[in-house]
Coordinates of C-alpha atoms in Angstrom, one line a residue:
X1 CA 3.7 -61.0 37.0
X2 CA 3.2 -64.8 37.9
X3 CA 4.9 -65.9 40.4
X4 CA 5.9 -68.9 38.4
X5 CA 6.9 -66.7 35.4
X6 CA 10.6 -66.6 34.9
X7 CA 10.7 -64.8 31.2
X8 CA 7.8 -63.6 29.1
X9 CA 6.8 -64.2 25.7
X10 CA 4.7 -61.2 23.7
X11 CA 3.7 -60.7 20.3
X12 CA 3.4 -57.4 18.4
X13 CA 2.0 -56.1 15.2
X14 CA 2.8 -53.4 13.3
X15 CA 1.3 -52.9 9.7
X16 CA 2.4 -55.6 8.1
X17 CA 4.7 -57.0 9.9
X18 CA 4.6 -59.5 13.4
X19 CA 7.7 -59.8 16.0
X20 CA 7.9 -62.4 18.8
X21 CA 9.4 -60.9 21.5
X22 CA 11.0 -62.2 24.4
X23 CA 11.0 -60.1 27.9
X24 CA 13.3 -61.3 30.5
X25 CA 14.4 -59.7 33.6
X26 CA 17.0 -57.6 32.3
X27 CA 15.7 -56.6 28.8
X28 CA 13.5 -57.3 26.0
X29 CA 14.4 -58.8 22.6
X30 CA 12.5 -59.2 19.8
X31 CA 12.9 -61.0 16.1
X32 CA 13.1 -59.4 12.8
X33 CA 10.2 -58.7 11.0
X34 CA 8.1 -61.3 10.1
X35 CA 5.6 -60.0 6.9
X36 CA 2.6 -61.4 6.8
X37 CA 2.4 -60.8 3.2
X38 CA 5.6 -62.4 1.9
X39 CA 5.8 -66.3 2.0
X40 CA 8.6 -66.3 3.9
X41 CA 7.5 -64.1 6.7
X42 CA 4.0 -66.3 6.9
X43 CA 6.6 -69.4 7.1
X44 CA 8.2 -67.7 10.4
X45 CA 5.1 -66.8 11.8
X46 CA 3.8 -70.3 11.7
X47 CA 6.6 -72.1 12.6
X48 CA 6.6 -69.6 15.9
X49 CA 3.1 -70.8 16.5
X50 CA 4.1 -74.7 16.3
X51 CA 7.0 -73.7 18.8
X52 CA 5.4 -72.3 21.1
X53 CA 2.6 -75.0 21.3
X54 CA 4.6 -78.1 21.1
X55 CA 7.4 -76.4 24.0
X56 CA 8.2 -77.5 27.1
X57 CA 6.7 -75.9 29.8
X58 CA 9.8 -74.1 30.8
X59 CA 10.5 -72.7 27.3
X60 CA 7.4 -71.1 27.4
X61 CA 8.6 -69.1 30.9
X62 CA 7.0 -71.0 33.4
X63 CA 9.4 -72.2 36.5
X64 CA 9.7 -76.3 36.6
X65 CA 10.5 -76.2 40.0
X66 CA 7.6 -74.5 41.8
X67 CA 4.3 -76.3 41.1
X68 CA 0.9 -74.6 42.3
X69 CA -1.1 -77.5 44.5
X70 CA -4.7 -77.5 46.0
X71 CA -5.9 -79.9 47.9
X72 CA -8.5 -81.1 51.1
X73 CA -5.7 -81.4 53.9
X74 CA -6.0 -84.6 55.5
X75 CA -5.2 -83.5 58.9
X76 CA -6.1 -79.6 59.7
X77 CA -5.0 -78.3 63.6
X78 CA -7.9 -76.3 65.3
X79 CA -10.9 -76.9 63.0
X80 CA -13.4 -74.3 62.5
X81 CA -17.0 -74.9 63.1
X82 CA -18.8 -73.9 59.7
X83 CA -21.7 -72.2 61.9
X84 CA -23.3 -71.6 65.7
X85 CA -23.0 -74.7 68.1
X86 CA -21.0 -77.8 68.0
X87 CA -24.4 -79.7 67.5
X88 CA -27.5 -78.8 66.1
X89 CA -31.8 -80.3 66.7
X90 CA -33.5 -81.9 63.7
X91 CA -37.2 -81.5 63.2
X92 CA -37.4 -84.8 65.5
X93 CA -35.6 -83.6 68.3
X94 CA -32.6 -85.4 67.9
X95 CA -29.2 -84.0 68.0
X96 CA -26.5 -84.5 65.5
X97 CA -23.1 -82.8 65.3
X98 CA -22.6 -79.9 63.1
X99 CA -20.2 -80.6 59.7
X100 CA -16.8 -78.9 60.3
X101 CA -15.3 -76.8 57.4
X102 CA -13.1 -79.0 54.5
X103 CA -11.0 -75.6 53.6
X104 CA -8.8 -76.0 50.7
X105 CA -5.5 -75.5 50.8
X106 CA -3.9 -73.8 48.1
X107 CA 0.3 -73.4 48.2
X108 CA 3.4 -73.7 46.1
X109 CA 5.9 -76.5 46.1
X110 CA 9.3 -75.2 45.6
X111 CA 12.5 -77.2 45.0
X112 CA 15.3 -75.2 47.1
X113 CA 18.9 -75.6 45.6
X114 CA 21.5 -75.6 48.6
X115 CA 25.0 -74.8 47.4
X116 CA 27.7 -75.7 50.4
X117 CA 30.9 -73.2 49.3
X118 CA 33.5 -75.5 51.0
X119 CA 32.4 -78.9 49.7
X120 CA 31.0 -77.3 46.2
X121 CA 27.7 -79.4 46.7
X122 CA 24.2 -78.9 45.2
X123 CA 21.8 -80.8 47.0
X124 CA 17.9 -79.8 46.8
X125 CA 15.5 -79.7 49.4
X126 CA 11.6 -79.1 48.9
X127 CA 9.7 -76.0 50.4
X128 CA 5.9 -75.4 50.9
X129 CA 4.8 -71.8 50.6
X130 CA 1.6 -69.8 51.1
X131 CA 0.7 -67.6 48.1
X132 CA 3.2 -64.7 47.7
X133 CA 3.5 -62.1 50.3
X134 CA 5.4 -59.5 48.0
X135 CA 5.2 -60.3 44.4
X136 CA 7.6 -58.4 41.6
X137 CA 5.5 -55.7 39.9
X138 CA 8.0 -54.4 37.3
X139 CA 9.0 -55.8 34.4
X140 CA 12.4 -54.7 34.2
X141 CA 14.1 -56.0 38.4
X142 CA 15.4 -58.4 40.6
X143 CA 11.8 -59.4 40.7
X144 CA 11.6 -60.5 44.3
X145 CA 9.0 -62.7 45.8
X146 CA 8.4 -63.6 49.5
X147 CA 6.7 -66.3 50.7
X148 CA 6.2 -67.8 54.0
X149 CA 6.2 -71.3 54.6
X150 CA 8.1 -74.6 56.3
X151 CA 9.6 -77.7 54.7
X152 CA 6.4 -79.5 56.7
X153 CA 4.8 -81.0 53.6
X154 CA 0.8 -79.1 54.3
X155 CA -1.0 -82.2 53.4
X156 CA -0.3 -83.8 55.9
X157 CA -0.4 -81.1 59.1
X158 CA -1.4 -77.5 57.9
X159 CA -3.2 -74.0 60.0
X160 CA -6.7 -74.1 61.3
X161 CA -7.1 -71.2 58.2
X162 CA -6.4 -73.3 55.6
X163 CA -2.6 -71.9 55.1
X164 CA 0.5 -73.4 55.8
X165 CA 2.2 -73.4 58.9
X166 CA 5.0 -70.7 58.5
X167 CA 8.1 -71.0 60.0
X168 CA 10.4 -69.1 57.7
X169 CA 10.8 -67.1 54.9
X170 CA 11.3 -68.0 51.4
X171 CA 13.0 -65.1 49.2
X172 CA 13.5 -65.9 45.2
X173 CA 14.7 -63.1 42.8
X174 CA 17.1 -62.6 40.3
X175 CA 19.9 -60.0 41.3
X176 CA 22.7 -59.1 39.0
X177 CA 25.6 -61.4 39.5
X178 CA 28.5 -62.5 38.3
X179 CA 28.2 -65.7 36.3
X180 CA 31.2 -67.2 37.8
X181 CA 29.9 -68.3 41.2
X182 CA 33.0 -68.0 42.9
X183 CA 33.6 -64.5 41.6
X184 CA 30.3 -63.5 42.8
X185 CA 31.1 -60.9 45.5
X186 CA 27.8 -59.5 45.8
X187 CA 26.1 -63.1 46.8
X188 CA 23.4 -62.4 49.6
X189 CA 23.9 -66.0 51.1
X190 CA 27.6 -65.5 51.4
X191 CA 26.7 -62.1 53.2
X192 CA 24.4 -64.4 55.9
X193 CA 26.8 -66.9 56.3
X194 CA 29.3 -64.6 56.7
X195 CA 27.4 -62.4 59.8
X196 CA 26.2 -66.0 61.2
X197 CA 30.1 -66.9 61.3
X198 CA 31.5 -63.8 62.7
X199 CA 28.3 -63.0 65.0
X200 CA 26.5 -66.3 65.7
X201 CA 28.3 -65.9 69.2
X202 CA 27.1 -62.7 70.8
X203 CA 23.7 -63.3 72.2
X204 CA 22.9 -60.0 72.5
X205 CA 22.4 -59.6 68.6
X206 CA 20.5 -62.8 68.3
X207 CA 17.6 -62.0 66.4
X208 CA 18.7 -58.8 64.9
X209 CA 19.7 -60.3 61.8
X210 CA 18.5 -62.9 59.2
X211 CA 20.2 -66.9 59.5
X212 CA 20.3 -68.3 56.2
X213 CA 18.8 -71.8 56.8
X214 CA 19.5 -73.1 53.1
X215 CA 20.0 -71.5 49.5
X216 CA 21.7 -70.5 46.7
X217 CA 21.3 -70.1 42.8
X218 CA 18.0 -72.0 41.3
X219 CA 18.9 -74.7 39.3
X220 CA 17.4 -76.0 35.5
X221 CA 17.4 -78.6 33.3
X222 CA 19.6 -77.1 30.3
X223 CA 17.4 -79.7 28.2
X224 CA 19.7 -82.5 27.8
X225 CA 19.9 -83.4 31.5
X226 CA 22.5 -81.7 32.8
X227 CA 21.6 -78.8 35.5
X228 CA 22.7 -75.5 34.9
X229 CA 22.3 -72.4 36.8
X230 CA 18.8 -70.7 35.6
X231 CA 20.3 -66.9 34.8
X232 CA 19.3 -65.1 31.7
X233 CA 22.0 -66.1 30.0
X234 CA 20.4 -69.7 30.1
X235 CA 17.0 -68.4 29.1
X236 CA 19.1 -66.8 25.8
X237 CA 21.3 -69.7 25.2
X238 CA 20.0 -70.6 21.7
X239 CA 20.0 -66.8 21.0
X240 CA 22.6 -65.1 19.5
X241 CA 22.5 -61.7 21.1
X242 CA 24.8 -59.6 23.6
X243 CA 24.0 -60.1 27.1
X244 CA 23.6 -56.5 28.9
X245 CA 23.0 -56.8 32.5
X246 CA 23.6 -60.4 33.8
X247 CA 20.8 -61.8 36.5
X248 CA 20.8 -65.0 38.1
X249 CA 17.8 -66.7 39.4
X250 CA 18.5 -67.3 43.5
X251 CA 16.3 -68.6 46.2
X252 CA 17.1 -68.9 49.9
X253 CA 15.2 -69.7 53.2
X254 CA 15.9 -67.2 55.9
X255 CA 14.5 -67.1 59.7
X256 CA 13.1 -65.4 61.8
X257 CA 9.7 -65.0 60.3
X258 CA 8.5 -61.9 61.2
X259 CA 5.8 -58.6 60.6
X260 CA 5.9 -55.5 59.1
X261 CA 7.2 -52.1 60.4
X262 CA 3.8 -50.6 60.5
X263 CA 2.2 -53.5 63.2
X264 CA 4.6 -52.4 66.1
X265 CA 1.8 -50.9 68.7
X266 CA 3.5 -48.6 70.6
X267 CA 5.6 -46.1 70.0
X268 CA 8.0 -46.9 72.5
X269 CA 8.0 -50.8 70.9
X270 CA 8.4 -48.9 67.6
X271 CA 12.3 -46.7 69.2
X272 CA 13.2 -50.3 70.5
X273 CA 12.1 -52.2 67.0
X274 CA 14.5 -49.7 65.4
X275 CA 17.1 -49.3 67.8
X276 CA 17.5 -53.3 67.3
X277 CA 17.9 -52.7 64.0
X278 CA 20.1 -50.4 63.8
X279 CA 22.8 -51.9 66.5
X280 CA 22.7 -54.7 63.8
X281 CA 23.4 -52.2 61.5
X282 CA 26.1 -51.0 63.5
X283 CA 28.1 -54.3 64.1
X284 CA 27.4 -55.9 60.6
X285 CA 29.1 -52.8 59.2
X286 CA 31.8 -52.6 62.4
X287 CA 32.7 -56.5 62.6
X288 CA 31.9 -57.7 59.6
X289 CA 32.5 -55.8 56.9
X290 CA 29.4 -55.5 55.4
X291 CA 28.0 -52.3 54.2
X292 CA 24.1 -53.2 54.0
X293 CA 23.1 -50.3 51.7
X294 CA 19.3 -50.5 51.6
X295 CA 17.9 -49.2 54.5
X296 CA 13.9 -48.3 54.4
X297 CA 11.0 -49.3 56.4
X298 CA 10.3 -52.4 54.1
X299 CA 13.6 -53.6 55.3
X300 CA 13.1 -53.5 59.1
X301 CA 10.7 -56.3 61.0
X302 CA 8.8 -56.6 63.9
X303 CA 9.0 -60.2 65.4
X304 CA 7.7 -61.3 68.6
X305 CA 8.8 -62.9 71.3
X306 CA 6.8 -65.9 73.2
X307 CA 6.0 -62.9 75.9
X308 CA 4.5 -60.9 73.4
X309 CA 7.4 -58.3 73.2
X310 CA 9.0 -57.2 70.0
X311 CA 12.2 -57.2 68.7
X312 CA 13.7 -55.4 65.3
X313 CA 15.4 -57.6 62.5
X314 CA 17.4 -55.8 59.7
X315 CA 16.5 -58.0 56.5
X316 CA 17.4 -57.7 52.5
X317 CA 21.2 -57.6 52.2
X318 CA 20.9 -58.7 48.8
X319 CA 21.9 -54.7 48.0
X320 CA 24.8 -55.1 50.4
X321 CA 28.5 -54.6 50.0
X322 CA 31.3 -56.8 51.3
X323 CA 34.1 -54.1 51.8
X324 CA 36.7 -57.4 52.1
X325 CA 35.9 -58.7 48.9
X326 CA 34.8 -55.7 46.7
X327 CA 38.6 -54.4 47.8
X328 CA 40.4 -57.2 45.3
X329 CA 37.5 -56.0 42.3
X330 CA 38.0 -53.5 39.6
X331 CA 35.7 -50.5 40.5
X332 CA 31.9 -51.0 39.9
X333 CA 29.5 -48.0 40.4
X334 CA 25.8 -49.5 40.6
X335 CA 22.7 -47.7 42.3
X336 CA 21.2 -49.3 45.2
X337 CA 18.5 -48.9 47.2
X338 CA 14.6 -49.8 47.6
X339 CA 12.4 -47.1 45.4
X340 CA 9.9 -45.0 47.5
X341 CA 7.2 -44.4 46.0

């Protein structure tokens, strides 16, 4: 799927008779049948078709607030020579300096919704990301995206390859929730604050564990300027239908920025990646209450110290379980985990 998409629109035929149907991250809905033969059902049809053409962009799925951009950077670091020396001979003799490359640079601007729990303040910042580096592939999940990127706008400083300067990692899915944010107990940003609050101290787990450097729920114009959260119960707010399994739309910016599992080069760095993760395991579970729930090798990341030596990070605790919170809930049996395929 795009990763701009946030719902899908699909048409399907069947004899006679046409449905629009609407696919969002939970579940699929469609309208009754519209008969091609009667004209009533040709009325529905057509009026579907002037909808959808004459929409705003975002009620046709796309996401407002991440806009792809390509562009000639103005400043590059390092350039690349296109070819051989720095210089080349005309058929004269005379030298003259070889053309350097004018890559373009393709890369997402994303508006980052920061929700501060003690103030209850939204304020936005803007992030700049490299194409996806995990991109949702089911139509029926949390559909979650990474990125890398920085808040560095690329235009005006970006990599010798053309790509943004990375210094953290942006993570946008859309997890069930509860629609009361204050009720949501399964919130991966309260989780990261919470282990930076209660850990932050002890240097000897620095590192082993994502800092949450902003985030919270993605925000969107409910069409008569006034922002609401962007969940599917906002996508299906002028449709009258039962709402199954709520998802809301959340982004947040994490650090470190790491590698995966499978580029640790020794097996001794691999025992000491792991072993880092798991102590973080350990004392996130032990300390903090926090019961993380989705262990797998897509969870576990090699990052690299300015010596060259790796260290283990235990990411993705959007699965995870605050044994605090949960305690004051009614009972809720969910499946977790990542699937291995």
């Amino acid at each position: 799927m795009q990763p701009d998409r946030r719902f899908l629109w699909g048409l399907t035929v069947c004899g006679e008779d046409t449905y629009a149907c609407l696919f969002t991250p939970s579940n699929a809905y469609a309208t009754p049948a519209m008969n091609v033969q009667s004209p009533e059902g040709r009325r529905a049809l057509i009026n579907f078709f002037v909808g959808w053409s004459l929409c705003e962009w975002d009620r046709c799925g796309y996401d407002p607030s991440m806009v792809l951009r390509s562009i000639v950077p103005r400043l590059r670091r390092n350039p690349i020579p296109m070819a051989g020396p720095s210089t080349s001979e005309t058929a004269s003799g005379s030298q003259q300096p070889v053309r350097h490359m004018q890559s373009k640079l393709t890369y997402y601007e994303i508006q980052v919704h920061n929700y501060d729990p003690e103030s209850q303040e939204h304020t936005t910042r803007q992030y700049f990301a490299n194409l996806p580096m995990v991109n949702a592939d089911r139509l029926f999940s949390r559909h979650t995206r990474c990125f890398s990127g920085s808040f560095t706008d690329p235009s005006l400083r970006c990599g010798y390859d053309g790509r943004v300067i990375a210094t953290s990692l942006l993570k946008t899915g859309w997890p069930e929730s509860n629609m009361d944010i204050s009720a949501d107990t399964r919130d991966e940003c309260h989780m990261l604050r919470k282990i930076t609050r209660i850990l932050g101290g002890d240097a000897d787990l620095s590192g082993r564990y994502p800092t949450l450097v902003c985030g919270g729920r993605a925000r969107i114009d409910s069409g008569d300027g006034v922002m609401v959260d962007d969940s599917v119960q906002s996508i299906l707010a002028e449709v009258d239908t039962e709402i199954t399994v709520h998802r809301v739309h959340k982004r947040l910016v994490i650090e470190p920025l790491g590698e995966p599992l499978n580029t640790v080069r020794t097996v001794r760095e691999l025992i000491m990646v792991l072993y880092d993760a798991m102590s973080a395991y350990s004392a996130i579970f032990d300390r903090c209450q926090i019961l993380h729930r989705d262990i797998s090798t897509n969870n576990i990341i090699v990052c690299r110290n300015a010596n060259g030596s790796a260290r283990g990070t235990l990411i993705d605790f959007d699965s995870a379980l605050d044994i605090e919170r949960e305690a004051t809930n009614p009972t809720r049996y969910v499946r977790a985990g990542t699937k291995v395929k």
